Coordinates of C-alpha atoms in Angstrom, one line a residue:
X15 CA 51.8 17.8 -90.4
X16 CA 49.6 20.6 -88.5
X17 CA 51.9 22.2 -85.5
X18 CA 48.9 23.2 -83.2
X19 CA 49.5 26.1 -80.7
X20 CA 49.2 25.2 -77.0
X21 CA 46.2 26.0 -76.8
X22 CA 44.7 24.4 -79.6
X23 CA 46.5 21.1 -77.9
X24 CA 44.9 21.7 -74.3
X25 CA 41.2 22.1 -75.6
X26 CA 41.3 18.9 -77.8
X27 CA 40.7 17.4 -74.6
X28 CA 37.6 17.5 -72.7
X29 CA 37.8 19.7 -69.7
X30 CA 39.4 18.1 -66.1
X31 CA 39.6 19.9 -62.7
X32 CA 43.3 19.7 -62.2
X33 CA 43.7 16.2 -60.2
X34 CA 45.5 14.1 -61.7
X35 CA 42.7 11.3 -62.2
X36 CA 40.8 13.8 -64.1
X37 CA 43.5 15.3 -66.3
X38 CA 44.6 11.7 -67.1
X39 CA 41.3 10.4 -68.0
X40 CA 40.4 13.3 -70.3
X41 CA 43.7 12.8 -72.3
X42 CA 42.8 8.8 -72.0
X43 CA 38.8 9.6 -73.5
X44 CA 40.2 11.3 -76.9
X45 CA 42.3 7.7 -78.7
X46 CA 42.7 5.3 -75.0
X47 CA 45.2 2.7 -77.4
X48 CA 47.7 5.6 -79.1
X49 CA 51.1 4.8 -76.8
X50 CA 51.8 6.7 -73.9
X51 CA 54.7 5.2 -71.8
X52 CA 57.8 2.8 -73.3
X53 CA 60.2 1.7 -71.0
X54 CA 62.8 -1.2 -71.7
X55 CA 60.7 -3.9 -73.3
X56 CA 57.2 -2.5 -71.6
X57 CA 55.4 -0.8 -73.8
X58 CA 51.8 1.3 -72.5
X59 CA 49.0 2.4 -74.2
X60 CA 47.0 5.0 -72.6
X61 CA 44.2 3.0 -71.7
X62 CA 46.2 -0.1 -70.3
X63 CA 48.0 2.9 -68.0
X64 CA 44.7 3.9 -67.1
X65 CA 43.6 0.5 -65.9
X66 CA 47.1 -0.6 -64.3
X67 CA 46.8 3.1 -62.2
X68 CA 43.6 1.9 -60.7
X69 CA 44.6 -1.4 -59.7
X70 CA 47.4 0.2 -58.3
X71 CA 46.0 2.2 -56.1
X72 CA 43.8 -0.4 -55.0
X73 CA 46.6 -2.7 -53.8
X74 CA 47.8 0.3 -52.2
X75 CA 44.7 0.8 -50.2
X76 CA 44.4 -2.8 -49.5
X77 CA 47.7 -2.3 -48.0
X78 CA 47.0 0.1 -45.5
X79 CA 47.8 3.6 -47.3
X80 CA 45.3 6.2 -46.9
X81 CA 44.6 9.7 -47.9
X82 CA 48.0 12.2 -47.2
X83 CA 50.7 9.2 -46.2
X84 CA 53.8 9.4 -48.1
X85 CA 55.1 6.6 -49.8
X86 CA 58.8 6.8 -50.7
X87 CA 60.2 5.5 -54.3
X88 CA 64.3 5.3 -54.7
X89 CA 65.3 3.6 -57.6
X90 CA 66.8 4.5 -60.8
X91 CA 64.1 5.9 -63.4
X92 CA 61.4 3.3 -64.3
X93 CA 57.6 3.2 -65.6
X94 CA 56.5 2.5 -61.9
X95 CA 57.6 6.2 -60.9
X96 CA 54.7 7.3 -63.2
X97 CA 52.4 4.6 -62.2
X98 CA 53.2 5.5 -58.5
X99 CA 52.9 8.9 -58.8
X100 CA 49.5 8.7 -60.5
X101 CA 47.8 5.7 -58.1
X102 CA 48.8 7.4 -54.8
X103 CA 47.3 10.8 -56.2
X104 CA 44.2 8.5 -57.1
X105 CA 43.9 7.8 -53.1
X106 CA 45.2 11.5 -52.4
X107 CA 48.4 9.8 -50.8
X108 CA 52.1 11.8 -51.7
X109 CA 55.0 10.2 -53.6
X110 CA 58.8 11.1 -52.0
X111 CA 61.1 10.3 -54.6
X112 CA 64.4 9.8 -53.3
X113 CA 67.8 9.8 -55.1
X114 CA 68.6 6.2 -55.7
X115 CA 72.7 7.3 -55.1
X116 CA 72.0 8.3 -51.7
X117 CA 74.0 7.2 -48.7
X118 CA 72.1 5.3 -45.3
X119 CA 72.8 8.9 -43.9
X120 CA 71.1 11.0 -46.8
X121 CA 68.0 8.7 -47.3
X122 CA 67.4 8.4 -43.5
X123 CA 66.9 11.7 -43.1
X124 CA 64.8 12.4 -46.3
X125 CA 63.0 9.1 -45.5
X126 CA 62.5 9.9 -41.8
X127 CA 61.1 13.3 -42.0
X128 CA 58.9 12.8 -44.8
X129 CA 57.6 10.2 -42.4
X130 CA 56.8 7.1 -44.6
X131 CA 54.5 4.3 -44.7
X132 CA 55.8 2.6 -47.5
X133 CA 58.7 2.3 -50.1
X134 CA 59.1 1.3 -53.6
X135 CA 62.9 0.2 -54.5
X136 CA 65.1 -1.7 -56.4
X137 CA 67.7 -4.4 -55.9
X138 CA 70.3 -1.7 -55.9
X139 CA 68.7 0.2 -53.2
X140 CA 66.5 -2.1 -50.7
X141 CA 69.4 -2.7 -48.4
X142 CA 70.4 1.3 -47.8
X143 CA 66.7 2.1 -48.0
X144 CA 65.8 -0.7 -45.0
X145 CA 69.0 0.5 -43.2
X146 CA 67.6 4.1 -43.8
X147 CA 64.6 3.4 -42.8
X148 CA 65.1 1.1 -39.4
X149 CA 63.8 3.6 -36.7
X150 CA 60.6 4.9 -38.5
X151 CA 57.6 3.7 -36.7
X152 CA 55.8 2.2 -37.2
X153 CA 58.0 0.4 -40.0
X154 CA 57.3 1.3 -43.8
X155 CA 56.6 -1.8 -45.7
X156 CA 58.6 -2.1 -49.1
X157 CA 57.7 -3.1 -52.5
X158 CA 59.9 -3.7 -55.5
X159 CA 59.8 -2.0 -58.9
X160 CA 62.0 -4.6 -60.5
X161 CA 61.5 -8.6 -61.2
X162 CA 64.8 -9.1 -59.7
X163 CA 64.7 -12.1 -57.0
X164 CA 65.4 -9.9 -53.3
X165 CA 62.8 -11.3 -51.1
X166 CA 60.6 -8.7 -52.3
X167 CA 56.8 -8.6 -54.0
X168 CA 56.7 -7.2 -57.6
X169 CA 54.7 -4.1 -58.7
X170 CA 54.2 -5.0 -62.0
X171 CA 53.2 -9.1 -61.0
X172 CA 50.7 -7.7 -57.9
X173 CA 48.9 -5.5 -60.2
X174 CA 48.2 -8.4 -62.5
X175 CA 46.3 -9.9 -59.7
X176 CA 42.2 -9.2 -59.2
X177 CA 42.2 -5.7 -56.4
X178 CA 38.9 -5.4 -54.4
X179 CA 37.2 -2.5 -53.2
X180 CA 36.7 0.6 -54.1
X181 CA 38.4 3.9 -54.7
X182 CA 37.6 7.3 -52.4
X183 CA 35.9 10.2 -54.2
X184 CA 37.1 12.7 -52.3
X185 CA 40.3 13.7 -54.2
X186 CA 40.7 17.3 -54.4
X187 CA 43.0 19.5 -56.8
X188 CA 44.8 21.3 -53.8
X189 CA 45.6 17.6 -52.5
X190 CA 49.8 17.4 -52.0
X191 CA 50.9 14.9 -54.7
X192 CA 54.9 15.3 -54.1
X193 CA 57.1 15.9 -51.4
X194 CA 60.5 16.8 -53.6
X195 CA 63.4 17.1 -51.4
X196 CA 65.8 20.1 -52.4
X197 CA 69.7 19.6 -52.8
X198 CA 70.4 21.2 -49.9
X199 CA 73.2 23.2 -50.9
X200 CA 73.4 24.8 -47.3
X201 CA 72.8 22.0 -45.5
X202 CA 69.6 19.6 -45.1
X203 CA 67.4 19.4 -47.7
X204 CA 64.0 20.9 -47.1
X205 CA 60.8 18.6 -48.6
X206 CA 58.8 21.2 -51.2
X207 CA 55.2 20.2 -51.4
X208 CA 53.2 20.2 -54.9
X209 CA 49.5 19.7 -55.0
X210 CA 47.6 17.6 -57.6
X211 CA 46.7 21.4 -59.4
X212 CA 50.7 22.6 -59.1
X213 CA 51.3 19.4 -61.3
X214 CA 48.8 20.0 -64.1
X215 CA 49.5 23.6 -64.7
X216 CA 53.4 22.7 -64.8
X217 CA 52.8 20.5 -67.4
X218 CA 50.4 22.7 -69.5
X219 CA 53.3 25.4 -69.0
X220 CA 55.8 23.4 -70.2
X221 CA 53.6 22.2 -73.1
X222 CA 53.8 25.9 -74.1
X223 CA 57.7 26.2 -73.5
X224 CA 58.5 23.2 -75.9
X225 CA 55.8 24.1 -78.2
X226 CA 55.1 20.0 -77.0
X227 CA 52.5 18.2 -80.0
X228 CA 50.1 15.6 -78.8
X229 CA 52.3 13.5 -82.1
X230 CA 55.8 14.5 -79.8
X231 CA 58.0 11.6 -78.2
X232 CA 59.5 13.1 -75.5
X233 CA 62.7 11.0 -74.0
X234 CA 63.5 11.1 -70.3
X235 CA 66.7 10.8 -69.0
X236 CA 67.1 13.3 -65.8
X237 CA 66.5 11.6 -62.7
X238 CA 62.8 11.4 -61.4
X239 CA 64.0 12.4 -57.9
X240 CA 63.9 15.7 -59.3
X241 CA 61.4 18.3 -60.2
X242 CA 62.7 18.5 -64.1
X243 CA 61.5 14.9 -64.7
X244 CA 58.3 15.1 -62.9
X245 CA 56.7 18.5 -63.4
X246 CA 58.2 19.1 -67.0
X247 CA 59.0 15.6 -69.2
X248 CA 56.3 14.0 -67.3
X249 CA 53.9 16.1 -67.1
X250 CA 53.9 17.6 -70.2
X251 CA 53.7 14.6 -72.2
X252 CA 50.4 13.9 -70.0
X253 CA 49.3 17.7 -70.6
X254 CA 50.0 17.1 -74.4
X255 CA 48.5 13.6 -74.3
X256 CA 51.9 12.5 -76.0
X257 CA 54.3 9.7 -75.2
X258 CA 56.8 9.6 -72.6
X259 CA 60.1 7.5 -73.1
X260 CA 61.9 6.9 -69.9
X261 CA 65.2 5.9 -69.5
X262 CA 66.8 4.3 -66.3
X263 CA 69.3 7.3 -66.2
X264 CA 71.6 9.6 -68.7
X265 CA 74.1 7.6 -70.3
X266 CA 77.2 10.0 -72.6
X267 CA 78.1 7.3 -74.7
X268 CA 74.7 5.9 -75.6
X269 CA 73.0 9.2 -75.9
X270 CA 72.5 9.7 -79.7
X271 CA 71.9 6.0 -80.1
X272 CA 69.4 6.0 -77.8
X273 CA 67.4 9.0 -78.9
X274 CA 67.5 7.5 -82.4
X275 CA 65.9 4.5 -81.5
X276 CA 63.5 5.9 -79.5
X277 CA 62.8 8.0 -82.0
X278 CA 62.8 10.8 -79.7
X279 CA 61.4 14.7 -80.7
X280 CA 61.9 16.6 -77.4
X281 CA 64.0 15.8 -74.4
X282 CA 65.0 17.9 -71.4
X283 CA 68.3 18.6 -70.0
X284 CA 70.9 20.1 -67.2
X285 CA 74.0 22.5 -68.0
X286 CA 76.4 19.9 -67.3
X287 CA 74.3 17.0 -69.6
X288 CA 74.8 19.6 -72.8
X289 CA 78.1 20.1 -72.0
X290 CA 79.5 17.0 -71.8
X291 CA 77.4 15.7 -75.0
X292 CA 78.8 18.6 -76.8
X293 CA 82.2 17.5 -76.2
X294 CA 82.3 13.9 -76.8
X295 CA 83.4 12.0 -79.6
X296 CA 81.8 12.6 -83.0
X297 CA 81.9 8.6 -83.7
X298 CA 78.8 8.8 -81.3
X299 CA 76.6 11.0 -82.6
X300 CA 73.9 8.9 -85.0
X301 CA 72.8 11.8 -87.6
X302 CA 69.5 9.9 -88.0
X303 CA 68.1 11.0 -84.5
X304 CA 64.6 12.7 -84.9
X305 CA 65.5 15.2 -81.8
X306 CA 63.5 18.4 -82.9
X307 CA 63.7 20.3 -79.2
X308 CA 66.1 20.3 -76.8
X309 CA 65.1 22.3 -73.7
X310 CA 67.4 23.3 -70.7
X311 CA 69.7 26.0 -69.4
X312 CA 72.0 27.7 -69.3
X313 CA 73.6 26.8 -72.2
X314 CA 76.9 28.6 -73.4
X315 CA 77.5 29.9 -77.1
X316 CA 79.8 26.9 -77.9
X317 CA 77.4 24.4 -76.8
X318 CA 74.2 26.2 -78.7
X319 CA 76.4 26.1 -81.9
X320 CA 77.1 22.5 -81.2
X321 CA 73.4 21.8 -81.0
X322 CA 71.9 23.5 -83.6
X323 CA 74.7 23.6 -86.4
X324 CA 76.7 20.4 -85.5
X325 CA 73.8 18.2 -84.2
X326 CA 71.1 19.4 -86.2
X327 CA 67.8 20.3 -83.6
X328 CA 66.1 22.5 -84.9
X329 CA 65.4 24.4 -81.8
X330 CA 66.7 25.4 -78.4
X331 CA 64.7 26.1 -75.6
X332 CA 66.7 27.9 -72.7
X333 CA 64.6 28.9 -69.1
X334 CA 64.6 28.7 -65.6
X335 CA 62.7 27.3 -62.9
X336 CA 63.2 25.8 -59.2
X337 CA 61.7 23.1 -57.0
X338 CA 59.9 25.8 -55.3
X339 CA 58.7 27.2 -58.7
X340 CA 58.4 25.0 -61.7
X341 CA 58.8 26.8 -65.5
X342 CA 59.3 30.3 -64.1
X343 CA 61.1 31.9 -66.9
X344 CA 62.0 30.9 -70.4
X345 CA 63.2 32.2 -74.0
X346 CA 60.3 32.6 -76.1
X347 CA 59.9 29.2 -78.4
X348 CA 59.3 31.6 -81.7
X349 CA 62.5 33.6 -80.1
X350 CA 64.3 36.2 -79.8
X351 CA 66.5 33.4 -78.2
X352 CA 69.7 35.6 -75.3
X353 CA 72.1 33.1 -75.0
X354 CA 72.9 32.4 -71.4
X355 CA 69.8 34.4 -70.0
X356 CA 66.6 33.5 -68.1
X357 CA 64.2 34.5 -71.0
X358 CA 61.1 35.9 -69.9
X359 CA 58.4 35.7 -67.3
X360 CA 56.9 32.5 -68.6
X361 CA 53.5 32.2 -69.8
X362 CA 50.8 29.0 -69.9
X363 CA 49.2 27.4 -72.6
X364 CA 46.1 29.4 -72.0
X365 CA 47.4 33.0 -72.7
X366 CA 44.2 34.0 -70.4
X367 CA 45.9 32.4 -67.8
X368 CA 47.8 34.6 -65.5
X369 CA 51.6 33.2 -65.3
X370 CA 54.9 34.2 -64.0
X371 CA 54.8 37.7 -62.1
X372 CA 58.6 38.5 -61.6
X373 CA 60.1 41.9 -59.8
X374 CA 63.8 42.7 -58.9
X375 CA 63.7 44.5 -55.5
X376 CA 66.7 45.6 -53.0
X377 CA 66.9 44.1 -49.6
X378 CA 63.8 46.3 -48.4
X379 CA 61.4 45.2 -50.8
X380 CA 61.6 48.1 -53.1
X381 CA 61.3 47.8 -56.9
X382 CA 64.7 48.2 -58.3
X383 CA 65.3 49.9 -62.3
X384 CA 66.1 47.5 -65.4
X385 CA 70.4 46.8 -65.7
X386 CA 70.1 47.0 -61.9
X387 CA 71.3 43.9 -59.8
X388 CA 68.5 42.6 -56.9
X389 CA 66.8 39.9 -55.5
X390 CA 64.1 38.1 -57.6
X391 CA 60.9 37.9 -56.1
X392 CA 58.1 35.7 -58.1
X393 CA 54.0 34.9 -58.1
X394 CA 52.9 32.0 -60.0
X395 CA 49.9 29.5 -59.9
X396 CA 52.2 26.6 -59.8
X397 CA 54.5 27.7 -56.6
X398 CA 55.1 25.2 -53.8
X399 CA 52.4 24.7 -51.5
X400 CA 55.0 25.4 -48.8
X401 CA 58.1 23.3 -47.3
X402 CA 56.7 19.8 -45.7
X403 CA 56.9 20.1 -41.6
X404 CA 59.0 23.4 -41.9
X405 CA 56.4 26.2 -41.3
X406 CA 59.2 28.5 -40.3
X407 CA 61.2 28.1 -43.1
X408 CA 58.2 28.5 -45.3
X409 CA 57.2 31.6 -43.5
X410 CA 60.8 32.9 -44.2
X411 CA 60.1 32.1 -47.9
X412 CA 57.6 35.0 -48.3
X413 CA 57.5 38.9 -48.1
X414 CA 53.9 40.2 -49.0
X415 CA 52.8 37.1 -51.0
X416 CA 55.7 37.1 -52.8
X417 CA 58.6 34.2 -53.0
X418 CA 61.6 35.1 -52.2
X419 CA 64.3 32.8 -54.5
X420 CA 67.4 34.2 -53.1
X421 CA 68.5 34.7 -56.5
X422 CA 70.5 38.3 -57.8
X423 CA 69.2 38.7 -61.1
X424 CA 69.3 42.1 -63.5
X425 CA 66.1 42.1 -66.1
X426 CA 67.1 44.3 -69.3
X427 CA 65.3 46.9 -71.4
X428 CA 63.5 43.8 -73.4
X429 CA 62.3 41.9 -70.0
X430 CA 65.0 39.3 -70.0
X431 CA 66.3 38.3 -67.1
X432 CA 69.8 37.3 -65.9
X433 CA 71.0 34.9 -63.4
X434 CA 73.8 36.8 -61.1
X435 CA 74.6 34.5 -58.2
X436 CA 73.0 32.9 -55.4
X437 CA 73.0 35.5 -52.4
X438 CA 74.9 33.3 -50.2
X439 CA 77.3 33.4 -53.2
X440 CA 78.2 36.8 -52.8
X441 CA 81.8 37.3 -51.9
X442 CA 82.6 40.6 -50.2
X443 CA 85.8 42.1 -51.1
X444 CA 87.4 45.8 -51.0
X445 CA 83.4 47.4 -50.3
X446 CA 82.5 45.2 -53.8
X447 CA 80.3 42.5 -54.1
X448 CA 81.7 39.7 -56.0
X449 CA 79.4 37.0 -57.5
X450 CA 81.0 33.6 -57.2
X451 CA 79.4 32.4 -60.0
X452 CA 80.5 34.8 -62.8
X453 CA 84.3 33.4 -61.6
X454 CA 83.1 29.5 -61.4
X455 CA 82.0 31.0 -65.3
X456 CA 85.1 32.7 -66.2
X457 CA 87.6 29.9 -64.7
X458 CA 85.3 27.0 -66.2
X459 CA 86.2 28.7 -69.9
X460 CA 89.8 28.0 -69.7
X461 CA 90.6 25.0 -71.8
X462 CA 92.6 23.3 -69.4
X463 CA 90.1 23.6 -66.4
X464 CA 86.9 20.7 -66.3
X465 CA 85.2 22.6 -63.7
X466 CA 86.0 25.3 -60.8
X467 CA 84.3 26.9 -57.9
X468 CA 85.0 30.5 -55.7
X469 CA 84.5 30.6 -52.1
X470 CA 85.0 33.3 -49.9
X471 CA 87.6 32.7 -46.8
X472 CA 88.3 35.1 -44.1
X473 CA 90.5 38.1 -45.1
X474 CA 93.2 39.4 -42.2
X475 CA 91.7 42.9 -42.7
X476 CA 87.9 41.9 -42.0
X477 CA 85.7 41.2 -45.3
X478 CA 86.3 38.6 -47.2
X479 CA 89.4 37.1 -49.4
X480 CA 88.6 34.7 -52.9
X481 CA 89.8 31.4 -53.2
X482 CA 89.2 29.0 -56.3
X483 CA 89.2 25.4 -56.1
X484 CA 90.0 23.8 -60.1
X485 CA 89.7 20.9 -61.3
X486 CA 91.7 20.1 -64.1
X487 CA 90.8 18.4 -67.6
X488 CA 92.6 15.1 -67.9
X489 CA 96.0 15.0 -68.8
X490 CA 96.1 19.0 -68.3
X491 CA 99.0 20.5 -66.8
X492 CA 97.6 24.0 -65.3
X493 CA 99.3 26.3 -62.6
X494 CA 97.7 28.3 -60.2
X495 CA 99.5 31.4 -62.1
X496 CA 97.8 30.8 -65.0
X497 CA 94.4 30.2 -63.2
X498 CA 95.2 34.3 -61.8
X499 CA 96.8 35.4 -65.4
X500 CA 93.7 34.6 -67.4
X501 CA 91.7 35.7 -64.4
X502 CA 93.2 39.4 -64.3
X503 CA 92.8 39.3 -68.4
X504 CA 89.2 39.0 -68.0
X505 CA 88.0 40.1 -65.0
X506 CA 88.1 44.1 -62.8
X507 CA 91.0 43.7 -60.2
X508 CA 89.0 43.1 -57.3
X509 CA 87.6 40.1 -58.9
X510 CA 90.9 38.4 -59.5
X511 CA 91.1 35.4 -56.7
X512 CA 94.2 35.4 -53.9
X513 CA 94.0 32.2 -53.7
X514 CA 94.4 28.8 -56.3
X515 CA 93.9 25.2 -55.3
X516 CA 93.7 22.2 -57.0
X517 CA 91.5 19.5 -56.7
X518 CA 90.6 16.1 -58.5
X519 CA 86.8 16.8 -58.3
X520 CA 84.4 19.0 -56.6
X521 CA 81.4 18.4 -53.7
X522 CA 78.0 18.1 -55.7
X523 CA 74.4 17.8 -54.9
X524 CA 72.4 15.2 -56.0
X525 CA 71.2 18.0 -58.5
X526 CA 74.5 18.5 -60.1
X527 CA 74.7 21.6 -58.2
X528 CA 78.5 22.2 -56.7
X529 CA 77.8 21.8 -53.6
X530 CA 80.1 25.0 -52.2
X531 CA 78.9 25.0 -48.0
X532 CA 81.4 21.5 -48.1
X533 CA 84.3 23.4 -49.3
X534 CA 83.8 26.3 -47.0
X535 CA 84.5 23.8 -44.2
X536 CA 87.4 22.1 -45.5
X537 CA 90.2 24.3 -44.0
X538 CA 92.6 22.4 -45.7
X539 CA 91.8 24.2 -49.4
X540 CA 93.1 27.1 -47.9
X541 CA 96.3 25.7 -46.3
X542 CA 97.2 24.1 -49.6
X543 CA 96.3 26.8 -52.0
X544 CA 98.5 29.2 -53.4
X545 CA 98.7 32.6 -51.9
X546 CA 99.5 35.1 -54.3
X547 CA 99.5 37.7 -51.3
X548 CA 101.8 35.9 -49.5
X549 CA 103.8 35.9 -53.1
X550 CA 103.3 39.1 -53.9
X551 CA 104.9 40.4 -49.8
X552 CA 107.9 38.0 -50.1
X553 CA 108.7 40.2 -53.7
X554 CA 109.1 43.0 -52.1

């Protein structure tokens, strides 16, 4: 079978001007009954996606929602997220995905400052999104993506019926399309705007990361709340005119199964999805999967060895990107493949079209040399319009035209770059700087330890003092000493933590992110860690 370059996949389709009606009609014009979307027992051609979109957005205008409103969707992955996403473009409305796990709390405020008119759910979440929702006015109306029987209307039965009137014309490319809601690893989550445009180039840049053929069945199991489902496995198979197989969310156990039914090529994962599929069971691998590309980062040497030796894809595609800035960096498909690293400045189907400009600068701006740690600052055609009802924030975001990630990152001799820490997640010890998450890295090696996480506490003598928080593998019977020992093996003195604590799991964000601003305010880790200090005097 002919592997076409990404380019060669982009102009087989008939030109579009970046909204999402016209990028999904040209791919539509080419073969309208090849599949495009299977989920469950639903199976969607391109053509019958193109119709249901229309009538979708039809039923939304007849309901009231017009050009910029924001229509919420919280439910686990389904078909409808795509068919929402593309018939409130249609009308130039914006989709707010929201993490179906959330608590009343979290979806209230998500809900309430996004401000919306209207919200798609499920059975499993119309009772904390109407609780969530109960002082917005005027009061959203909400619609369910499932058959279940909740005293709710059914997406997939009102499309069926006859929509009247007509559609507006005046959809632009610069129109917002998604409001995505960051973690909020520091606190409240701040809503990251994408237009119509940011969404079509993310997914021809991705159909250049993956190498993605217009032949590819791409399986999606991260959570469409977040930017990796939307603006890479989504959007891809779109750019690529490919098929999309969504899954209602990652399962371990049925993983392999599932991917060789599907009969999956590409799929797109997190750190902590690899990991744990690398360590389960053999008995549920199934050696007949199809899998050819598995793309996601950062992935360790053990786990890339797993993959490709033990599991048999043929390649690994590692990179890095953020809500803020979609498909930033990756490893060249073709390679040279640096384990554990960013890759490179990324680069768009079209190599005529401009992509990731990247710089490492010190806090004043300046341009810092290659092996040199700094803050990465990034240009690139797909970055956030700005953060949603936040202009100070946004305005906080730039220096000179340039986004500011708040990343540390060293690029080397060959234009790699090199994820250091956050810069809130630089601990300050003896005049060093200490990266909490090369020890998160270090600790999490041990065999005994499932995860771990530095903080920085307040040290008697001014700066700051390192404690860990571990959490142990099952059945595992690790002491804080030994946390230290292999700590002080591997790592310059000033690096090695004071204190060890012990915990049964740690904070997350809905990202999968260790959520690290909760466990600065839990005073207790401290009082019940082990101070080797303390130790250390009393020997004396």
């Amino acid at each position: 079978m002919t592997h076409l370059t990404p380019l060669e996949v982009v102009t087989s389709y008939h030109a579009h001007d970046y909204t999402l009606q016209s990028l999904f009609d040209s791919r539509v014009a080419k073969d309208p009954d090849r599949p495009f979307v299977e989920f469950n027992d639903r199976r969607w051609s391109w053509g019958a996606f193109a119709s249901a979109i229309e009538r979708t957005a039809k039923m939304l205008i007849g309901r009231g929602v017009g050009k910029g409103e924001r229509v919420a969707v919280m439910a686990t992955n389904s078909d409808a997220h795509v068919l929402m996403l593309f018939a409130l473009a249609r009308i130039g409305a914006i989709m707010v995905p929201v993490n179906p796990e959330f608590g009343v709390k979290e979806a209230q405020y998500v809900m309430g400052h996004a401000g919306v008119s209207a919200v798609a759910c499920s059975a499993e979440t119309v009772a904390t999104a109407r609780a969530a929702c109960a002082d917005i006015k005027p009061a959203p109306w909400f619609i369910a993506v499932d058959s279940a029987d909740y005293g709710l209307a059914w997406l997939m039965s009102l499309i069926e019926e006859q929509q009247a009137g007509s559609l507006p014309q005046d959809i632009s490319a610069d129109d917002t399309v998604a409001i995505i809601y960051s973690s909020g690893t520091t606190g409240f989550p701040k809503g990251v705007m994408h237009s119509q445009r940011n969404f079509g180039l993310a997914g021809e840049r991705h159909l250049a990361r993956v190498q993605l053929q217009p032949t590819d069945r791409s399986l999606c199991i991260l959570p469409m709340f977040h930017i990796n489902a939307l603006f890479y496995s989504v959007a891809s198979a779109v750019a690529a005119g490919s098929c999309l197989i969504i899954v209602p969310k990652f399962s371990a156990s049925q993983f392999w199964r599932m991917a060789a039914d599907a009969r999956a090529t590409q799929v797109n994962v997190i750190m902590a999805v690899s990991t744990i599929l690398a360590r389960r069971p053999r008995s549920e691998f199934v050696p007949e999967h199809t899998l050819r590309v598995v793309n996601g980062a950062p992935f360790t040497q053990e786990v890339l060895d797993v993959f490709l030796n033990e599991f048999g894809v043929e390649r690994i595609v590692e990179g890095f990107g953020m809500t803020e800035i979609p498909g930033a960096f990756s490893n060249p498909y073709e390679g040279p493949h640096k384990v554990a690293s960013m890759g490179r400045p990324g680069v768009h189907a079209n190599p005529d079209q401009q992509w990731t400009q990247a710089r490492v600068v010190d806090d004043e701006g300046r341009d810092l040399p290659d092996d040199t740690t700094g803050e990465l600052v990034v240009k690139i055609p797909d970055l956030m319009q700005g953060y949603y009802r936040d202009p100070e924030q946004t305005r906080a975001a730039f220096r000179d035209g340039w986004f500011l990630t708040g990343d540390l990152v060293k690029r080397d001799a060959d234009g790699y770059f090199w994820f250091v820490a956050r810069k809130k997640d630089i601990i300050r010890r003896r005049g060093e700087n200490v990266a909490g998450a090369e020890l998160d890295r270090i600790i999490g090696e041990h065999p005994s330890v499932s995860e771990a996480a530095a903080i920085a506490v307040d040290s008697e003598l001014g700066e700051d003092e390192i404690l860990v928080v571990v959490v142990r593998k099952p059945g595992q019977a690790l002491e804080a000493a030994e946390v230290r020992t292999w700590c002080a093996e591997r790592l310059a003195p000033h690096k090695v933590p004071r204190f060890v604590v012990f915990a049964e799991a740690l904070p997350h964000t809905p990202t999968h992110k260790v959520a690290k601003f909760m466990l600065k305010k839990d005073a207790s880790l401290r009082e019940r860690a082990t101070d080797f200090a303390a130790q250390t005097a009393g020997a004396r």
